[in-house]
Short mmCIF file of C-alpha atoms and ligand atoms in Angstrom, two decimals:
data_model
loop_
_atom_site.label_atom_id
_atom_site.label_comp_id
_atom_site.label_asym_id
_atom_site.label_seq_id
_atom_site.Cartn_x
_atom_site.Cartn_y
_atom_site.Cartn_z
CA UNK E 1 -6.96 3.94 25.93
CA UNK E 2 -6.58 4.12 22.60
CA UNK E 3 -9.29 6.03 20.17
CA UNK E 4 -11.77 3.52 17.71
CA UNK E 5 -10.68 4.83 14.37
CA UNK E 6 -12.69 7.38 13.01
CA UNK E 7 -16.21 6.09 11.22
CA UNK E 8 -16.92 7.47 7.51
CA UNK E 9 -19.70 9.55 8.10
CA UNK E 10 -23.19 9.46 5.55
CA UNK E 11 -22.94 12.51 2.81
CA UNK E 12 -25.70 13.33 -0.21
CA UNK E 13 -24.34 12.86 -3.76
CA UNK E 14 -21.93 14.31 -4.86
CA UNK E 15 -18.97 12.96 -3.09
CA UNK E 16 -15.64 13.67 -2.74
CA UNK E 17 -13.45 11.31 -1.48
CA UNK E 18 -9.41 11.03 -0.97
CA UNK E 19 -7.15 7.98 -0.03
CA UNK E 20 -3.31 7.62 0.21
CA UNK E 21 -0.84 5.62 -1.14
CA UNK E 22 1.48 3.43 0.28
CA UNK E 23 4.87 2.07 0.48
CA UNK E 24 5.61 -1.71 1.93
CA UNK E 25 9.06 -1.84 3.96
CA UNK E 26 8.98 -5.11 5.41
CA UNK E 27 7.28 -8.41 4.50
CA UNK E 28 5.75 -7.56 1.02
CA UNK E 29 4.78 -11.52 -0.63
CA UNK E 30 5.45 -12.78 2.66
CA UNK E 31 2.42 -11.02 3.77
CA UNK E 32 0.38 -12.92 1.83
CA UNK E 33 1.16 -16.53 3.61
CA UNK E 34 0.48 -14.63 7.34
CA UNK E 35 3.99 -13.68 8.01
CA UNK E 36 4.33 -9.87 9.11
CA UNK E 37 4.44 -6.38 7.23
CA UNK E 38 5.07 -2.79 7.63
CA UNK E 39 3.61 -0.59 5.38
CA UNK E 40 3.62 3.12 5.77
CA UNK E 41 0.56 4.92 4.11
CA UNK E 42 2.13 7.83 1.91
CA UNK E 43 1.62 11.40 0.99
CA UNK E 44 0.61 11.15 -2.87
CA UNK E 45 -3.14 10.22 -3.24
CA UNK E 46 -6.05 9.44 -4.77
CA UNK E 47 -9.25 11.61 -4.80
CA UNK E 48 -12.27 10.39 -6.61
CA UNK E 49 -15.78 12.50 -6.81
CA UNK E 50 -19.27 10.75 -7.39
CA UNK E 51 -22.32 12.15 -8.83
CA UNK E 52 -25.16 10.92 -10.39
CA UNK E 53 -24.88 10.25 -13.83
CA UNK E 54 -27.23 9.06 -17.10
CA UNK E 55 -24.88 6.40 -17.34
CA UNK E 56 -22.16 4.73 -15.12
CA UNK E 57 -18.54 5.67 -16.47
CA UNK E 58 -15.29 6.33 -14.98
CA UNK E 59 -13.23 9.42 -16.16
CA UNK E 60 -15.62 9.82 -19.15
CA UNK E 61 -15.40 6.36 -20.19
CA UNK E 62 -18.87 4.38 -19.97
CA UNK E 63 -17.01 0.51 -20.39
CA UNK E 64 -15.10 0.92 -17.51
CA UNK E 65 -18.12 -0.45 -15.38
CA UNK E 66 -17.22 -3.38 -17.53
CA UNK E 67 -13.13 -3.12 -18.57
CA UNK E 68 -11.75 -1.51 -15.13
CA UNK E 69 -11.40 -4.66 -12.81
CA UNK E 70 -11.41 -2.46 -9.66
CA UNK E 71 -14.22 -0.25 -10.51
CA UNK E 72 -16.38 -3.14 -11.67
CA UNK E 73 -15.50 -5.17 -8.78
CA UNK E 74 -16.60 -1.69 -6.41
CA UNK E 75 -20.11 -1.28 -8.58
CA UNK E 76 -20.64 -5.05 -7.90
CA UNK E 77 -20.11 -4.81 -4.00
CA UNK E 78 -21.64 -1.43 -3.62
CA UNK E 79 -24.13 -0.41 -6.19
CA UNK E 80 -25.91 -3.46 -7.61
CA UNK E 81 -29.34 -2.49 -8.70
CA UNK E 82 -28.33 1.78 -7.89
CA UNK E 83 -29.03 4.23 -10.18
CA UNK E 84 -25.98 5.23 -12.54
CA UNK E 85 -23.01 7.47 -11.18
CA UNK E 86 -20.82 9.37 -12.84
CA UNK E 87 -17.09 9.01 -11.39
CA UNK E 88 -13.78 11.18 -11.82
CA UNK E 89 -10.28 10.27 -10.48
CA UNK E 90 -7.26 12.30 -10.20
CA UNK E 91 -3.62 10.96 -9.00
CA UNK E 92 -0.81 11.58 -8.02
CA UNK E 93 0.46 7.84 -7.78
CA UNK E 94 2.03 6.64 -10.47
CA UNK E 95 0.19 3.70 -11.71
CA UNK E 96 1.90 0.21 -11.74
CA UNK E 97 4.43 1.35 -9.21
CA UNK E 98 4.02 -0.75 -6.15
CA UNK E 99 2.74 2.98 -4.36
CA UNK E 100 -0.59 1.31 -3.85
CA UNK E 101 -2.38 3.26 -7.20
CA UNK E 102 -5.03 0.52 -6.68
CA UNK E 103 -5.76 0.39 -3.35
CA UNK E 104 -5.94 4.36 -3.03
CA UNK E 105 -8.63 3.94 -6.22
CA UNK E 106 -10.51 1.12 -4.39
CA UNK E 107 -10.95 2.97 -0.72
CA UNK E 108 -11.38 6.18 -2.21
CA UNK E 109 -14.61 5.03 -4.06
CA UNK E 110 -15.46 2.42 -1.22
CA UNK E 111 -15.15 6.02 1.24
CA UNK E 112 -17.68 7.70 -1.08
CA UNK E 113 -20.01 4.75 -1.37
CA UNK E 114 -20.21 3.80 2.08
CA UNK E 115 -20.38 7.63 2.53
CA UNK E 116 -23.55 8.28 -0.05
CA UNK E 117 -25.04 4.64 1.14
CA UNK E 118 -25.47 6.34 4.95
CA UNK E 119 -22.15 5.68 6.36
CA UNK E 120 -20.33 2.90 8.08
CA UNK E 121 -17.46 2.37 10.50
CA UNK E 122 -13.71 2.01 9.41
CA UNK E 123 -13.32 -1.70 9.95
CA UNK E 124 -15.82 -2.85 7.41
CA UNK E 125 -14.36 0.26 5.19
CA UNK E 126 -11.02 -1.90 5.39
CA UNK E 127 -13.34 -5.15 4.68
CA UNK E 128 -14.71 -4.05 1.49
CA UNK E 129 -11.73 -2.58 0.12
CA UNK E 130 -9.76 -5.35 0.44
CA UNK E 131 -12.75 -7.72 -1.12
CA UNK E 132 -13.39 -5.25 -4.13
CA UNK E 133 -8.80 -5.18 -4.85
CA UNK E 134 -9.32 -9.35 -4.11
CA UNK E 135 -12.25 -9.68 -6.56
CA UNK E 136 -10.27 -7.53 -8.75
CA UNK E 137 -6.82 -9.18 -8.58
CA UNK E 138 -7.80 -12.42 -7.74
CA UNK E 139 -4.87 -13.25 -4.79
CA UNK E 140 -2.95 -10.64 -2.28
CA UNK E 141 -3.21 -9.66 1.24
CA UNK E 142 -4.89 -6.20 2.76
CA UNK E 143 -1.73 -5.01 3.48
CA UNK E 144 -2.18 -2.10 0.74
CA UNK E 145 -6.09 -1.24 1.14
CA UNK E 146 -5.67 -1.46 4.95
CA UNK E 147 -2.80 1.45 4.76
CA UNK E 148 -5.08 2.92 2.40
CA UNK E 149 -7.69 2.97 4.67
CA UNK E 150 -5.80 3.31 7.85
CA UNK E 151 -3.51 6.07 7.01
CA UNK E 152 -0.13 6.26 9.18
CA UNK E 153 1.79 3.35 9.97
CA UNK E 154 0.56 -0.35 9.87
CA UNK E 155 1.72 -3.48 11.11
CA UNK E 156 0.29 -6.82 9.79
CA UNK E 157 0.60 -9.82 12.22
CA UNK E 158 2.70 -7.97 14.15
CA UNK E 159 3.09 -8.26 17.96
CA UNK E 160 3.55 -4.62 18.30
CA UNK E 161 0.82 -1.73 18.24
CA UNK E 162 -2.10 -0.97 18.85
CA UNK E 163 -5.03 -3.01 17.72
CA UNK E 164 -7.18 -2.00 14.57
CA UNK E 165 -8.61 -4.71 12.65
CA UNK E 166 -8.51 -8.55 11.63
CA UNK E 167 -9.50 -9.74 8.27
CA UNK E 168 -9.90 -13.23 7.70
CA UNK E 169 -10.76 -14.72 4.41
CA UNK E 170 -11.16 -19.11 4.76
CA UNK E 171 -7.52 -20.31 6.50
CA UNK E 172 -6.18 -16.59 6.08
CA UNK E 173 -5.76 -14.38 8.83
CA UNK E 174 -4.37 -10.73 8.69
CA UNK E 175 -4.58 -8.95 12.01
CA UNK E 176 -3.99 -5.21 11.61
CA UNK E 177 -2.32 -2.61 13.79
CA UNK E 178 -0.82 0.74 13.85
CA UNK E 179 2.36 2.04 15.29
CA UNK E 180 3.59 5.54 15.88
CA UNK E 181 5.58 7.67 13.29
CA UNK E 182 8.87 8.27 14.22
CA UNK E 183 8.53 11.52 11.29
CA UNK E 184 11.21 10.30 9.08
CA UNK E 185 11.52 11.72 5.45
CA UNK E 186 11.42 8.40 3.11
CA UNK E 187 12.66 8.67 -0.71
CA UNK E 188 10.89 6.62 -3.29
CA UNK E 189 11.95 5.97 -6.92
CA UNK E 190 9.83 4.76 -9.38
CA UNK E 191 11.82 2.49 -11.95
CA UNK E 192 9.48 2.98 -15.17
CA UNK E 193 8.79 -0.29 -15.39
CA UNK E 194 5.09 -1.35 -15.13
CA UNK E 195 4.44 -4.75 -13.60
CA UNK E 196 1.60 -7.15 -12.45
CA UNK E 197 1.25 -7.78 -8.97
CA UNK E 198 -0.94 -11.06 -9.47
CA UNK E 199 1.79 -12.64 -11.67
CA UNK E 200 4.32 -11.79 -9.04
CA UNK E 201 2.41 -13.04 -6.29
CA UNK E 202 1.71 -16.28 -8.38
CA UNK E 203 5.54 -16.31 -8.97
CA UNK E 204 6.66 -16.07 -5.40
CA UNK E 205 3.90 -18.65 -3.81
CA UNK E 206 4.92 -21.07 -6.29
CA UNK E 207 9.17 -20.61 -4.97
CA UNK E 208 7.57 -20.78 -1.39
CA UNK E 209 5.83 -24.19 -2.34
CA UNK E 210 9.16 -25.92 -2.65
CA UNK E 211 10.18 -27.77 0.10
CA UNK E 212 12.70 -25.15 1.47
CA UNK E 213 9.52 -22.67 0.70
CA UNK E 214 8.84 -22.99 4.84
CA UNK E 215 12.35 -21.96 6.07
CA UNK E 216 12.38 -19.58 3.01
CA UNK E 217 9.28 -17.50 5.12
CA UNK E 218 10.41 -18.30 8.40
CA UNK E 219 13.17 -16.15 7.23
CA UNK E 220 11.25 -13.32 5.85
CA UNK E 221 9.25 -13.03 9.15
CA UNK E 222 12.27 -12.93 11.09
CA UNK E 223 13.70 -9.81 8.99
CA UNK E 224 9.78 -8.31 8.99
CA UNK E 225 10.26 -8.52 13.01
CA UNK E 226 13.63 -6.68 13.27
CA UNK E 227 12.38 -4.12 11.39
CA UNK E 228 9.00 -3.43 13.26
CA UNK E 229 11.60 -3.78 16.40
CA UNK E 230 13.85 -1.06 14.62
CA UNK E 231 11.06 0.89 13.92
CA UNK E 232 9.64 0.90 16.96
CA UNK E 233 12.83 2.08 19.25
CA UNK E 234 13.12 4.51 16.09
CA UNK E 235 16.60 2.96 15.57
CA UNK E 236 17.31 4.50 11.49
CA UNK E 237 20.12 2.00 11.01
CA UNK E 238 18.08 -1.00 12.48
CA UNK E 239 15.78 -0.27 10.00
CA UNK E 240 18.07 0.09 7.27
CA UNK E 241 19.89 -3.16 8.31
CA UNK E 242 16.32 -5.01 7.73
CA UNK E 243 15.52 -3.19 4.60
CA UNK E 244 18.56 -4.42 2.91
CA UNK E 245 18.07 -8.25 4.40
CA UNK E 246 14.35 -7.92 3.53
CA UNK E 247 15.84 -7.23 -0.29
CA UNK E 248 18.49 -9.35 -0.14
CA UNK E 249 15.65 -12.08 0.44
CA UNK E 250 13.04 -10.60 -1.93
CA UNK E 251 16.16 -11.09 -4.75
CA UNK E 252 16.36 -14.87 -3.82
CA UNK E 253 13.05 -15.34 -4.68
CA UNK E 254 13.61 -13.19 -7.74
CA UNK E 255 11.05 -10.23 -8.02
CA UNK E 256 14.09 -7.82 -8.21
CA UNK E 257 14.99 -6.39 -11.85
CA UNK E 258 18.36 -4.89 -12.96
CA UNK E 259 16.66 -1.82 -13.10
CA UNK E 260 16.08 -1.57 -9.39
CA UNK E 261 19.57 -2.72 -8.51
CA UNK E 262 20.67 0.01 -10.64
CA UNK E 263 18.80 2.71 -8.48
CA UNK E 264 19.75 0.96 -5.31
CA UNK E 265 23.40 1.02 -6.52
CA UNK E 266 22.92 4.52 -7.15
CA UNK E 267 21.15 5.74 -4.56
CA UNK E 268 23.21 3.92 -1.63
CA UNK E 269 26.09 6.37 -1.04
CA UNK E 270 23.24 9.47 0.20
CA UNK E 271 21.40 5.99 2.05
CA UNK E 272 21.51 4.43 5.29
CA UNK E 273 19.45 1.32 3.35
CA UNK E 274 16.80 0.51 0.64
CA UNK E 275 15.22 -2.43 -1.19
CA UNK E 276 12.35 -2.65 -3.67
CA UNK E 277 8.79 -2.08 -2.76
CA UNK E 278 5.64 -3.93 -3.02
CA UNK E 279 4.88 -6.98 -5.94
CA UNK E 280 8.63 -6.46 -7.62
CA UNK E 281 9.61 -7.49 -11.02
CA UNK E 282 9.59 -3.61 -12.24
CA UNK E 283 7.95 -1.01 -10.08
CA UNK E 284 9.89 0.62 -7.48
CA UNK E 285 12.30 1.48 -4.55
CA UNK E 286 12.05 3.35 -0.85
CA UNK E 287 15.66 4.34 0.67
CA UNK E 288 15.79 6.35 3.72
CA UNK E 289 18.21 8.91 3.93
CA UNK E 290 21.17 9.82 5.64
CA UNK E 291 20.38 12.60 7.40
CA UNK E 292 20.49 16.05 5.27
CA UNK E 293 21.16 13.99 2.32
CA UNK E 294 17.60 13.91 0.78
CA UNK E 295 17.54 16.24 -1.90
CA UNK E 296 21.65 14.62 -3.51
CA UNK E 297 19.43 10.95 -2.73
CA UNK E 298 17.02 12.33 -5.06
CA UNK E 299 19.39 13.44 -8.06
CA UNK E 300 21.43 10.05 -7.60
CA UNK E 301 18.06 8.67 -8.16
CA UNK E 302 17.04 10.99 -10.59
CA UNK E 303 20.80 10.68 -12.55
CA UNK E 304 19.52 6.77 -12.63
CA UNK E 305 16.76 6.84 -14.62
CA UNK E 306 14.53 6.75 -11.89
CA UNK E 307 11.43 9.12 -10.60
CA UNK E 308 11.93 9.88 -7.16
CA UNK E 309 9.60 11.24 -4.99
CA UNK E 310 9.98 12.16 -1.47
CA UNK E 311 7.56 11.33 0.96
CA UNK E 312 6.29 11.56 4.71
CA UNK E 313 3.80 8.92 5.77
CA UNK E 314 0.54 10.58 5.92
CA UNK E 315 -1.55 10.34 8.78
CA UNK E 316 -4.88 10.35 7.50
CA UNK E 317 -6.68 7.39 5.72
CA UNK E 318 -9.39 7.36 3.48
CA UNK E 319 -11.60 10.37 3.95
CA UNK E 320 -14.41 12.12 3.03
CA UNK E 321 -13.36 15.57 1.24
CA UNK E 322 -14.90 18.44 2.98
CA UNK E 323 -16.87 16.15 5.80
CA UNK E 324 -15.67 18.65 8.86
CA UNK E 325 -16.86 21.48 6.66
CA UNK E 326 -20.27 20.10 6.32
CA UNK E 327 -20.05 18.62 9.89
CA UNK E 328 -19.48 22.71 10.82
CA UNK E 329 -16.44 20.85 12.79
O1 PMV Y 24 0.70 -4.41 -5.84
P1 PMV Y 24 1.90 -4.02 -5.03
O2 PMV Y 24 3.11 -3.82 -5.81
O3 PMV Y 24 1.57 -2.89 -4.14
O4 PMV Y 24 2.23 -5.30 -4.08
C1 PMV Y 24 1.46 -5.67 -3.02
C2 PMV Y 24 2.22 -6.48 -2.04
C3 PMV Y 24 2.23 -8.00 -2.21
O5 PMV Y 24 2.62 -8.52 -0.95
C4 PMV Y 24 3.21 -8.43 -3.27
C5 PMV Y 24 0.85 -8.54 -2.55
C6 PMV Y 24 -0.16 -8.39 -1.44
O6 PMV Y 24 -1.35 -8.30 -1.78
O7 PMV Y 24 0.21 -8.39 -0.25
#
């Protein structure tokens, strides 16, 4: 059987609380019109700590209660009515990436909230997050919250894994599950270029409302599959095959940029495969590397322009910063 995933537990001001990244390698767009995704939750991440405050601000600045979409929309759900809290975030997601900046932001301070409002369980955790980055952005899936709050590996209306959540917003349904890490060591390469995920979603629903838009998805679902499949039998050059169809399709419905072919170009000799990652249009790349290659993938990408990272997918979701210290655990 497996275990229910672990509940945030209720904490006295002031929190701490810490979220990871992510990185999407199958189905990003697609995602959002119910066809599956893969997303692996990341080891760069967010940490936020809340205290009481005279006023509400954000990193010193009392108008983001007012100017930051995402921390708005969070005060909104969470703390209508509440006294004033004072709230710091560090980072080590570069912002505008497609690394899930937002979404590590959003269940971070949804973690502490539900955390200093007595504590809740994981699913609604996933719930709110993804209403406070919806409220916020206006369109998108939960893919990136529910890796946020997850942690590990997720699957989104996937037949594989084991069972987590489902989120369903009017016709939209995401079901949510996690599959085991096969351990790999994944490269990403941030391309400089800042970009707006609503605009690209908006882009790429209105080229799937043409009236190829249908076999256009059926398509991208069929690429998402193979690569949950390659995942799964932790086949590397399976999964490299459907990273590079995955891109070949996210290209035809043009959310890639010259900048990002130029890393892939670059990058491909030390690669068994890569493609963009998350919205497009600008942000970034994930290549996984030929074995014992990661450090010349790096330079290549490096050499390019780009800012590479390397990363593991990390385990743990959105957390509570210190909670089995207090817990005497
Ligand atoms: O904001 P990004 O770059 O992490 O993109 C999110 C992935 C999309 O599928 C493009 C949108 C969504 O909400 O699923």
């Amino acid at each position: 059987m497996s275990e229910a995933p672990e509940p945030i537990p209720a904490a006295s001001l002031p929190i701490s609380a810490s979220a990871p990244g992510k990185c999407i390698l199958f189905g990003e767009h697609a995602v959002v019109r119910g066809a599956p995704a893969l997303v692996l939750a990341i080891d760069l991440a967010t940490q936020v700590l809340v205290r009481p405050g005279a006023t509400t601000s954000l990193n010193g600045d009392p108008d983001a209660g007012v100017g930051q979409p995402y921390f708005r929309s969070a005060l909104e759900l969470f703390r209508a009515g509440r006294p004033a809290l004072e709230v710091r975030s560090v980072s080590r997601i570069p912002r505008g990436a497609g690394l899930g900046s937002s979404a590590a932001f959003v269940a971070a301070l949804a973690a502490a909230l539900t955390s200093a409002g007595g504590g809740g369980d994981r699913d609604s955790l996933a719930e709110r997050s993804f209403d406070i980055e919806r409220n916020a952005q206006g369109v998108g899936s939960p893919t990136d919250t529910s890796a946020a709050v997850a942690g590990g590996i997720v699957a989104l209306n996937a037949a594989k894994g084991e069972r987590l959540w489902t989120i369903a917003r009017g016709s939209d349904r995401w079901e949510v599950r996690r599959l085991a890490d096969p351990g790999w060591t994944w490269v990403v390469a941030f391309s400089g270029i800042r970009r707006s995920t609503p605009d690209a979603v908006r882009a790429v629903g209105e080229r799937l409302g043409r009236p190829d838009g249908p076999a256009l998805l059926e398509r991208f679902r069929r690429v998402s599959e193979e690569g949950i499949d390659a995942l799964v039998r932790e086949d590397p050059e399976g999964v490299a095959r459907a990273m590079g169809a995955n891109h070949a399709l996210l290209k035809e419905v043009g959310v890639s940029h010259p900048r990002l072919e130029e890393l892939l170009r670059a990058g491909a000799p030390a690669a068994l495969g890569g493609k963009l990652t998350g919205a497009g249009a600008g942000g970034s790349v994930v290549l996984l590397p030929r074995a014992g290659r990661e450090i010349e993938l790096i330079r290549r990408l490096a050499r390019a322009g780009g800012l590479p990272f390397a990363v593991r997918v990390a385990p743990k979701g959105a957390s509570i910063v210190g909670a089995a210290l207090e817990n005497g655990s």
